[in-house]
PDB file of C-alpha atoms in Angstrom:
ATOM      1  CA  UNK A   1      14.363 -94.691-195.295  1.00 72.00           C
ATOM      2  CA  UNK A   2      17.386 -94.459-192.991  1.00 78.00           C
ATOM      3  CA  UNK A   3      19.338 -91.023-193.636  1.00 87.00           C
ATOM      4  CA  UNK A   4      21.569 -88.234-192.841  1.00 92.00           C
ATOM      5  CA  UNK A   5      20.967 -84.566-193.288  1.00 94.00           C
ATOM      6  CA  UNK A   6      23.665 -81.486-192.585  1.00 94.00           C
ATOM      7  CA  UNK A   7      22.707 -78.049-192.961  1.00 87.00           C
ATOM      8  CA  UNK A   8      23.950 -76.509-196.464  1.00 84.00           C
ATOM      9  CA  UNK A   9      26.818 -74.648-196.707  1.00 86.00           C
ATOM     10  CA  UNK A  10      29.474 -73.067-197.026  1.00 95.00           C
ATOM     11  CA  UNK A  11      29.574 -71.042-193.750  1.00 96.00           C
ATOM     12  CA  UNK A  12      32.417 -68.545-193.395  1.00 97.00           C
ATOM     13  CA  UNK A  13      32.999 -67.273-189.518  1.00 97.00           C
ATOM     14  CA  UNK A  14      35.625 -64.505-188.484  1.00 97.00           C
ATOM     15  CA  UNK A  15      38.361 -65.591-185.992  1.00 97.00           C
ATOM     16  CA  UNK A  16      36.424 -66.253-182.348  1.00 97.00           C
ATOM     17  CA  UNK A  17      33.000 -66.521-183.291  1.00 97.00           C
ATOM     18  CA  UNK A  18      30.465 -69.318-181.936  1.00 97.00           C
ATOM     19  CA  UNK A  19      30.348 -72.213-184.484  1.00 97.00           C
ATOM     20  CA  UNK A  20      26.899 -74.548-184.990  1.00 97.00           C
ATOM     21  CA  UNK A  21      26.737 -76.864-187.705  1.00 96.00           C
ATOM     22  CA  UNK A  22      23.578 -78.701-187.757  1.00 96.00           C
ATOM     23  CA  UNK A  23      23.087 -82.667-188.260  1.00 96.00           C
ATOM     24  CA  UNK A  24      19.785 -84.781-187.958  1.00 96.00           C
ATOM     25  CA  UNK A  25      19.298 -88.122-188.991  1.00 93.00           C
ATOM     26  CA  UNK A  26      16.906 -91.120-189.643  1.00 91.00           C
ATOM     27  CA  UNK A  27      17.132 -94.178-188.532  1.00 87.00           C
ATOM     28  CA  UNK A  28      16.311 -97.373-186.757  1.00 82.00           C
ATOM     29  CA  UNK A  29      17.472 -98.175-183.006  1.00 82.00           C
ATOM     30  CA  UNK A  30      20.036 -95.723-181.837  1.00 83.00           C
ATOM     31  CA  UNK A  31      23.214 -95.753-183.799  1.00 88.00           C
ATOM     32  CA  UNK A  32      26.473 -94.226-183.101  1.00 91.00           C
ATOM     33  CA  UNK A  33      26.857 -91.635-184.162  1.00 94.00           C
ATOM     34  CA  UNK A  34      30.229 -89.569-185.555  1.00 95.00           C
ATOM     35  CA  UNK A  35      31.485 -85.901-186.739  1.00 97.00           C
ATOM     36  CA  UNK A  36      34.611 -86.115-189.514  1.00 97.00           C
ATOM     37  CA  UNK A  37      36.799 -83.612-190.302  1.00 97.00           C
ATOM     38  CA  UNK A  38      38.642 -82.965-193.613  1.00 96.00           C
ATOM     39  CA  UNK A  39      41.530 -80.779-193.972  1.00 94.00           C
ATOM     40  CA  UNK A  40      42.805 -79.773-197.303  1.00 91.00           C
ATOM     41  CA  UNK A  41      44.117 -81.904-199.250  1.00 87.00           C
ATOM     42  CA  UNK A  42      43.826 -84.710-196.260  1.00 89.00           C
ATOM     43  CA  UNK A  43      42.027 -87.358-195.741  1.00 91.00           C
ATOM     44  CA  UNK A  44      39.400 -87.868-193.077  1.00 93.00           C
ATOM     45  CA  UNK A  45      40.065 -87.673-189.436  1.00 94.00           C
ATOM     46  CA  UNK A  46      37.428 -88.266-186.786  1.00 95.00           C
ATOM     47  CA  UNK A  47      36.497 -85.644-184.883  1.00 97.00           C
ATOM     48  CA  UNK A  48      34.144 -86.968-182.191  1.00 97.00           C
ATOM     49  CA  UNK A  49      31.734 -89.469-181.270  1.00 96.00           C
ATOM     50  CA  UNK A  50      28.778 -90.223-179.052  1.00 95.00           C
ATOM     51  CA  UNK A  51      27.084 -94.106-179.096  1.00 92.00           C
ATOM     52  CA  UNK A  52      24.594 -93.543-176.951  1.00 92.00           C
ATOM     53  CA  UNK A  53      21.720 -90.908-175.971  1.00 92.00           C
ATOM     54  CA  UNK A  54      22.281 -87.967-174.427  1.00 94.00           C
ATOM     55  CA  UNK A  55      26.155 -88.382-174.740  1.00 95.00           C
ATOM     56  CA  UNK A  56      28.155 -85.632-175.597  1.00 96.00           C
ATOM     57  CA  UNK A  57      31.174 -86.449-177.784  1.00 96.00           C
ATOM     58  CA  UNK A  58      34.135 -83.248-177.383  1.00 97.00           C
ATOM     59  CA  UNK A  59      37.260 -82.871-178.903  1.00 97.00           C
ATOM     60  CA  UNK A  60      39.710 -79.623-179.828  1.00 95.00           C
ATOM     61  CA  UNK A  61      37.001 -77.663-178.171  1.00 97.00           C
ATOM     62  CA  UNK A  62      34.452 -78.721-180.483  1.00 98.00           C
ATOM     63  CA  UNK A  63      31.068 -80.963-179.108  1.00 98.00           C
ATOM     64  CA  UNK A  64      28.145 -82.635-179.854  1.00 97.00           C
ATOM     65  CA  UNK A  65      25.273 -84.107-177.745  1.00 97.00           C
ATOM     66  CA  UNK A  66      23.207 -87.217-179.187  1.00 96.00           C
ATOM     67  CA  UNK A  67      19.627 -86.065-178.810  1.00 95.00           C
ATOM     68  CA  UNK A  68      17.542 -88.641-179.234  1.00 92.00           C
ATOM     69  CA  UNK A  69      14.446 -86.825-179.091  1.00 93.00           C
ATOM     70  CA  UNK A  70      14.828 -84.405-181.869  1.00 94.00           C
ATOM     71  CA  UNK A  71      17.598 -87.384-183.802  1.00 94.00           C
ATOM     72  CA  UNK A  72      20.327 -84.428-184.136  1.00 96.00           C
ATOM     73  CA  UNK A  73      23.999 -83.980-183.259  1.00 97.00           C
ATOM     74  CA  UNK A  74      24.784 -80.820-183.634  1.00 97.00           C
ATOM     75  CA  UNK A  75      28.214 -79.626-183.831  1.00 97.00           C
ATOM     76  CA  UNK A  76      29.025 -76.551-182.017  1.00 98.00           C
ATOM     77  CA  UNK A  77      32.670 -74.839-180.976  1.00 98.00           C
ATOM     78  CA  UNK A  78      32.377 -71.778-179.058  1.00 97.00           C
ATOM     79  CA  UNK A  79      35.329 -69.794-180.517  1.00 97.00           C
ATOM     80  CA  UNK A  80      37.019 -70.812-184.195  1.00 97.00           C
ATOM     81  CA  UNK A  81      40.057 -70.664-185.363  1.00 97.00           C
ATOM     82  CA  UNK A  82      41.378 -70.086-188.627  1.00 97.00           C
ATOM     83  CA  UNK A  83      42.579 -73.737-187.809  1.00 96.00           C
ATOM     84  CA  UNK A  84      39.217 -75.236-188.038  1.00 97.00           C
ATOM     85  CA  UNK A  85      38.942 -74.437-191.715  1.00 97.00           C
ATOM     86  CA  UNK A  86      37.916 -77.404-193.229  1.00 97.00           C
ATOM     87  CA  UNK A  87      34.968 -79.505-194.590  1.00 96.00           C
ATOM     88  CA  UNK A  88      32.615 -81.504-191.676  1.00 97.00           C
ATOM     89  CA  UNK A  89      30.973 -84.509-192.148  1.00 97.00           C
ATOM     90  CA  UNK A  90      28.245 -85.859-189.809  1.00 96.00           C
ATOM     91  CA  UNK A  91      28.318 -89.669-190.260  1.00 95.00           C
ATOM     92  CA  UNK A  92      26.418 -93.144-188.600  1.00 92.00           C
ATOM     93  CA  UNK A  93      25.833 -96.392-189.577  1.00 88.00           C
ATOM     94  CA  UNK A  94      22.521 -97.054-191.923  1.00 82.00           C
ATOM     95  CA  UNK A  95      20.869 -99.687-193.514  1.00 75.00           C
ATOM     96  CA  UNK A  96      20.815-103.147-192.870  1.00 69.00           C
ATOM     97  CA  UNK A  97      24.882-103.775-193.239  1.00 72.00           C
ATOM     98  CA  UNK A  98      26.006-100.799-190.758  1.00 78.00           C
ATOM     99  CA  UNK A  99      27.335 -98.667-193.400  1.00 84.00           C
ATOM    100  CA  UNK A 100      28.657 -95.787-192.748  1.00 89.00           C
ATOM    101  CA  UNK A 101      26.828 -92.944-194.178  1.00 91.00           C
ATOM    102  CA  UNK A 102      28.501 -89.602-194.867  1.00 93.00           C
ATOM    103  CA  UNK A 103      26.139 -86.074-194.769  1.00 94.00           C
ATOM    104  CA  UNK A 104      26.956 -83.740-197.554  1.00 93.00           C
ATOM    105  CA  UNK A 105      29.647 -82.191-195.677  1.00 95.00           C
ATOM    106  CA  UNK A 106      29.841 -78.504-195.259  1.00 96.00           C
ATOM    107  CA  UNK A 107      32.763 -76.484-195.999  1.00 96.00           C
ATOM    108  CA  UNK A 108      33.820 -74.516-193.317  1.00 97.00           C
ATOM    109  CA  UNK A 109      36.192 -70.852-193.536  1.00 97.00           C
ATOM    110  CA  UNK A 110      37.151 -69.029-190.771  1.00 97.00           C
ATOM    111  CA  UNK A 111      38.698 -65.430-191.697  1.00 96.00           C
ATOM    112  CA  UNK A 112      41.357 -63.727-189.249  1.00 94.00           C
TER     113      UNK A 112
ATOM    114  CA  UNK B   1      52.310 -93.844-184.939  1.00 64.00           C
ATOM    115  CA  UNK B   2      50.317 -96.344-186.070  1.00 62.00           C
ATOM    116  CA  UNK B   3      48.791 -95.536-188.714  1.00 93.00           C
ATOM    117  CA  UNK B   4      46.818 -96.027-192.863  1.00 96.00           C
ATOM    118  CA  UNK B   5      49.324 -95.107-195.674  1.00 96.00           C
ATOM    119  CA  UNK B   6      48.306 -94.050-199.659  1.00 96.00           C
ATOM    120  CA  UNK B   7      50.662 -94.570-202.016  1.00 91.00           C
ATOM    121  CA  UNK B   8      51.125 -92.617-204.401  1.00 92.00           C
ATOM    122  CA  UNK B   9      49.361 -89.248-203.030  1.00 93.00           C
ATOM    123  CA  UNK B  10      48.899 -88.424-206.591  1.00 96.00           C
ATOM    124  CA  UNK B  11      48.808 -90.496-209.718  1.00 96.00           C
ATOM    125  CA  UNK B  12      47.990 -89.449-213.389  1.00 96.00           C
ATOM    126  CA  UNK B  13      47.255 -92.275-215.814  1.00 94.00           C
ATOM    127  CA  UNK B  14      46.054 -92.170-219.306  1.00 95.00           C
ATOM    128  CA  UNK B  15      41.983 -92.942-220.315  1.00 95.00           C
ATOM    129  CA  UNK B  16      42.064 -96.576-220.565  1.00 95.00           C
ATOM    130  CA  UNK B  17      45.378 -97.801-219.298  1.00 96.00           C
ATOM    131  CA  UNK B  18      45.148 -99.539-215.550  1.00 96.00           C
ATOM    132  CA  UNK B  19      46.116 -98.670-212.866  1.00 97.00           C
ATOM    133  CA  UNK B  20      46.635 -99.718-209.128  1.00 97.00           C
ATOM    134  CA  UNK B  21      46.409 -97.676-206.077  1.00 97.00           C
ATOM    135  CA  UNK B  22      47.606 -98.813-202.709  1.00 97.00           C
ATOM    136  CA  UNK B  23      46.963 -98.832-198.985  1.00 98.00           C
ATOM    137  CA  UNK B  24      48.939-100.545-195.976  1.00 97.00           C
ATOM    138  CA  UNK B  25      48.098 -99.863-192.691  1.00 97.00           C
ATOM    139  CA  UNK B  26      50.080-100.811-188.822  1.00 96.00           C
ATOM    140  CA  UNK B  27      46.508-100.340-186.728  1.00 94.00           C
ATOM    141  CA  UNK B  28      46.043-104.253-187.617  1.00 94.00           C
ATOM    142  CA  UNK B  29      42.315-103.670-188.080  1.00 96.00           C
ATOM    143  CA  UNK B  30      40.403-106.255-189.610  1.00 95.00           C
ATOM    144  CA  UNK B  31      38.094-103.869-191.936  1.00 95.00           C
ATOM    145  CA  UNK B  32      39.493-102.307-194.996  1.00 96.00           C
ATOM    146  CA  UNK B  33      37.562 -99.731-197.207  1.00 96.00           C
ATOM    147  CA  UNK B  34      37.781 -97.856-200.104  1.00 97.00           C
ATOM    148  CA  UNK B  35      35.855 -95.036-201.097  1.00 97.00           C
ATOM    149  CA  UNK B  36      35.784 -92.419-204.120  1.00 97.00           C
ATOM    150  CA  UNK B  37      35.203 -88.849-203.467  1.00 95.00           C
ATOM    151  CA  UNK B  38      34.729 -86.266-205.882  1.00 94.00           C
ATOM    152  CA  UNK B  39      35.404 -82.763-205.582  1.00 90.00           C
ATOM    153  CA  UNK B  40      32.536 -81.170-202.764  1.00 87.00           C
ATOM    154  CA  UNK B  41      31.550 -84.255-202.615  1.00 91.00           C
ATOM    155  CA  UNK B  42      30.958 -87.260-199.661  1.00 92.00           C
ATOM    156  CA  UNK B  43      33.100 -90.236-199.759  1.00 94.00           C
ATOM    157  CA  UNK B  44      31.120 -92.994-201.476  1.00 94.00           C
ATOM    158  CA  UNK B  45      31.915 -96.435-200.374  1.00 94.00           C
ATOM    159  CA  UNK B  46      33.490 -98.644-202.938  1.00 96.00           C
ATOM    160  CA  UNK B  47      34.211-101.903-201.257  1.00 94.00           C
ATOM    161  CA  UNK B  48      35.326-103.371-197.970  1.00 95.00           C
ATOM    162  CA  UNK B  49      37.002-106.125-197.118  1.00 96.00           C
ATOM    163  CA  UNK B  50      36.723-108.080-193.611  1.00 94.00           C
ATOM    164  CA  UNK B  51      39.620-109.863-193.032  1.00 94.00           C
ATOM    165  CA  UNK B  52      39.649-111.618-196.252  1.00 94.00           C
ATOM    166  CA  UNK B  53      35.778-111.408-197.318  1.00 94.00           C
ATOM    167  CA  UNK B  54      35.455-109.118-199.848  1.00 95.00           C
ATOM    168  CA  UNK B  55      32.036-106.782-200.096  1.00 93.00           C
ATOM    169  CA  UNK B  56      31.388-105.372-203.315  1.00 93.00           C
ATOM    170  CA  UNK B  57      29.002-101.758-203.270  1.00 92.00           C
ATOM    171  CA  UNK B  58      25.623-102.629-205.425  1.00 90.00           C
ATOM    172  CA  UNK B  59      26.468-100.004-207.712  1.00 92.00           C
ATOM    173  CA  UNK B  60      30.715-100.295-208.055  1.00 95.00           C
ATOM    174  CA  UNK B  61      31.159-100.054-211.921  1.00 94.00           C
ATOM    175  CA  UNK B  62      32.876-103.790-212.583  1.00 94.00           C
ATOM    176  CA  UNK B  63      36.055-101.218-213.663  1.00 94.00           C
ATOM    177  CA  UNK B  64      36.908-101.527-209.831  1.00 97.00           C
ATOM    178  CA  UNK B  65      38.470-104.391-208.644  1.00 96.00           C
ATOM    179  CA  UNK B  66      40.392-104.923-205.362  1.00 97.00           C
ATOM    180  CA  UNK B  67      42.269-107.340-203.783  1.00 96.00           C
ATOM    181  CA  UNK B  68      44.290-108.059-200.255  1.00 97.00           C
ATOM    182  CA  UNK B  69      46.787-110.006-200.221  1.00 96.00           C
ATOM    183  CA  UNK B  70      47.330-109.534-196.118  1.00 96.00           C
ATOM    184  CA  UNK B  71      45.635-107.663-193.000  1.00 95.00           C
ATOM    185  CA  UNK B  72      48.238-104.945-193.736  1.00 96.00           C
ATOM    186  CA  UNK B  73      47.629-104.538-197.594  1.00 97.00           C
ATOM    187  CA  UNK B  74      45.087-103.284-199.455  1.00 97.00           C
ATOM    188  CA  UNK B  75      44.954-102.124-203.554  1.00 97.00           C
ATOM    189  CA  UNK B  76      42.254-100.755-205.744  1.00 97.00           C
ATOM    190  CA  UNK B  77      42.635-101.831-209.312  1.00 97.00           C
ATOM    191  CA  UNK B  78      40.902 -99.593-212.228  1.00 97.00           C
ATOM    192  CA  UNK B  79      40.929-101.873-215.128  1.00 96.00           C
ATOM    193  CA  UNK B  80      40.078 -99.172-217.809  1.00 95.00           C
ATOM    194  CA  UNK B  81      39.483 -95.668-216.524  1.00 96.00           C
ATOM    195  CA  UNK B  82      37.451 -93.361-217.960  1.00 95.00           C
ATOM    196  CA  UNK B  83      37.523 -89.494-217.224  1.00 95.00           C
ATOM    197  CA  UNK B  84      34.864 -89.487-214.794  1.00 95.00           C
ATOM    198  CA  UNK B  85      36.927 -91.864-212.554  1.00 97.00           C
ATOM    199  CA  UNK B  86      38.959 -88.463-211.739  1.00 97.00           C
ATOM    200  CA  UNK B  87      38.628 -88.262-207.904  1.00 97.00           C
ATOM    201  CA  UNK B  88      40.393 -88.544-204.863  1.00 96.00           C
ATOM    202  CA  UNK B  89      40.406 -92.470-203.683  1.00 97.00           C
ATOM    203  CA  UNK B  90      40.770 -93.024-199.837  1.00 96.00           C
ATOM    204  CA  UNK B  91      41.574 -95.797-198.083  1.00 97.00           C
ATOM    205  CA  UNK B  92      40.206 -96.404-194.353  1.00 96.00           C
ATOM    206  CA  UNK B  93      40.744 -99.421-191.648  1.00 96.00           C
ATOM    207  CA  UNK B  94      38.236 -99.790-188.605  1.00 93.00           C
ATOM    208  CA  UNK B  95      38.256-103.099-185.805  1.00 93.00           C
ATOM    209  CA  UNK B  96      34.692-103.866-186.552  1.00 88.00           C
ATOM    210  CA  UNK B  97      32.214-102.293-189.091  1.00 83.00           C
ATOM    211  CA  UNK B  98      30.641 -99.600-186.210  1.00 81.00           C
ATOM    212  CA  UNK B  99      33.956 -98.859-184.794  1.00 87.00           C
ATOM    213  CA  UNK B 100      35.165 -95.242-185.906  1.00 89.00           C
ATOM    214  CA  UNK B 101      37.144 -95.597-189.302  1.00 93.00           C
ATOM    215  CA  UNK B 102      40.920 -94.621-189.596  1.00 94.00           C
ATOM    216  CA  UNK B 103      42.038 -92.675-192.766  1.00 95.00           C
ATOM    217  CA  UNK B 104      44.380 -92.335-195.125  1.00 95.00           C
ATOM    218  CA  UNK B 105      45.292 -89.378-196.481  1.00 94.00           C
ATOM    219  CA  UNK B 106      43.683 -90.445-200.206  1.00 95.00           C
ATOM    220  CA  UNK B 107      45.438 -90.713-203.824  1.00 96.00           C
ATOM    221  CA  UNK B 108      43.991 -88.103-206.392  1.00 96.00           C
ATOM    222  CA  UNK B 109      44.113 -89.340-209.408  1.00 97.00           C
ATOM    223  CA  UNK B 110      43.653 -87.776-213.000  1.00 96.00           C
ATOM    224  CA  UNK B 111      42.715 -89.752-215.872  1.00 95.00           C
ATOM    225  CA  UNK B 112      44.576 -87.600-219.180  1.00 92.00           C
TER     226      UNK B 112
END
């Protein structure tokens, strides 16, 4: 059935270092497809988005690219900040009502 | 800034006694969700309401009721709670169901 799968975490990076935080998914047609962020004790914010093949959603120097081909959207950022700790959430629509559908999220800690 | 707004950002209520959590938003979107989300956990979708037609989750416990009044207003009513409704509740608005969701910054609540 229609899915979402994020690598397992948590990954702790020092200050600078090359972030990639993997995302595949299963499903039928092509889907939008979206990368949340969660700050501590915050809610939710989006992060980036791509809604159609081969685009490449960027945003606070993170990106993604929708690969159809292999069904990922990895999230990468070249150099982190102790900023970017937080928990990530790839996320589309599934099923036959469009919900959204949340990976397990993967906590994120970036050391000075 | 427009915005989605969760009142209170923390509520403690005793097992069994209701209690109502709220959400108003200024984006004027016609989609309004709730979700639970428990500690290292995904948000898992509640209900949503478009515009005034209300979508109840398969497997919501009947505990969870919600209502809106008007596009800006939305509550989440927990008739009886139990101790393993303990979570953080969000809130989220979106135009349509695959347009990116907006969202608030969540009440935690604690059940004593």
């Amino acid at each position: 059935g229609d899915s979402v799968t994020q690598m397992e975490g948590p990954v702790t990076l020092s200050e600078e270092a090359f972030l990639t935080i993997n995302c595949t998914y299963t499903a039928t047609g092509y889907p939008s497809l979206f990368w949340y962020v969660q700050y501590p004790g915050e809610g939710l914010q989006l992060l980036l988005k791509a809604t159609k093949a081969d685009d490449k959603g960027s945003n606070k120097g993170f990106e993604a690219t929708y690969r159809k081909e292999t069904t990922s959207f990895h999230l990468e950022k070249g150099s982190v900040q102790v900023s970017d700790s937080a928990v990530y959430f790839c996320a589309l629509p599934l099923g036959a009502n469009s919900k959204l559908t949340f990976g397990k999220g993967i906590t994120l800690s970036v050391r000075p | 800034d427009a915005m989605v707004i969760q009142n209170p950002r923390y509520q403690v209520t005793q097992f069994g006694k209701p209690v109502t959590l709220s959400c108003s938003q200024t984006l004027n979107h016609n989609v309004m969700y709730w979700y639970q989300q428990k500690s290292s956990q995904a948000p898992k979708l509640l209900f949503h309401y478009y515009d005034k037609d209300f979508n109840n989750e398969a497997d919501t416990p009947d505990n969870f009721q919600s209502r809106r009044p008007n596009t800006s207003f939305c509550f989440l009513d927990i008739r009886s709670p139990g101790l393993g409704d303990a979570a953080m509740y969000l809130c989220a608005t979106s135009r349509a169901f695959l347009e990116p969701q907006h969202f608030g910054d969540g009440t935690r609540l604690s059940i004593l």
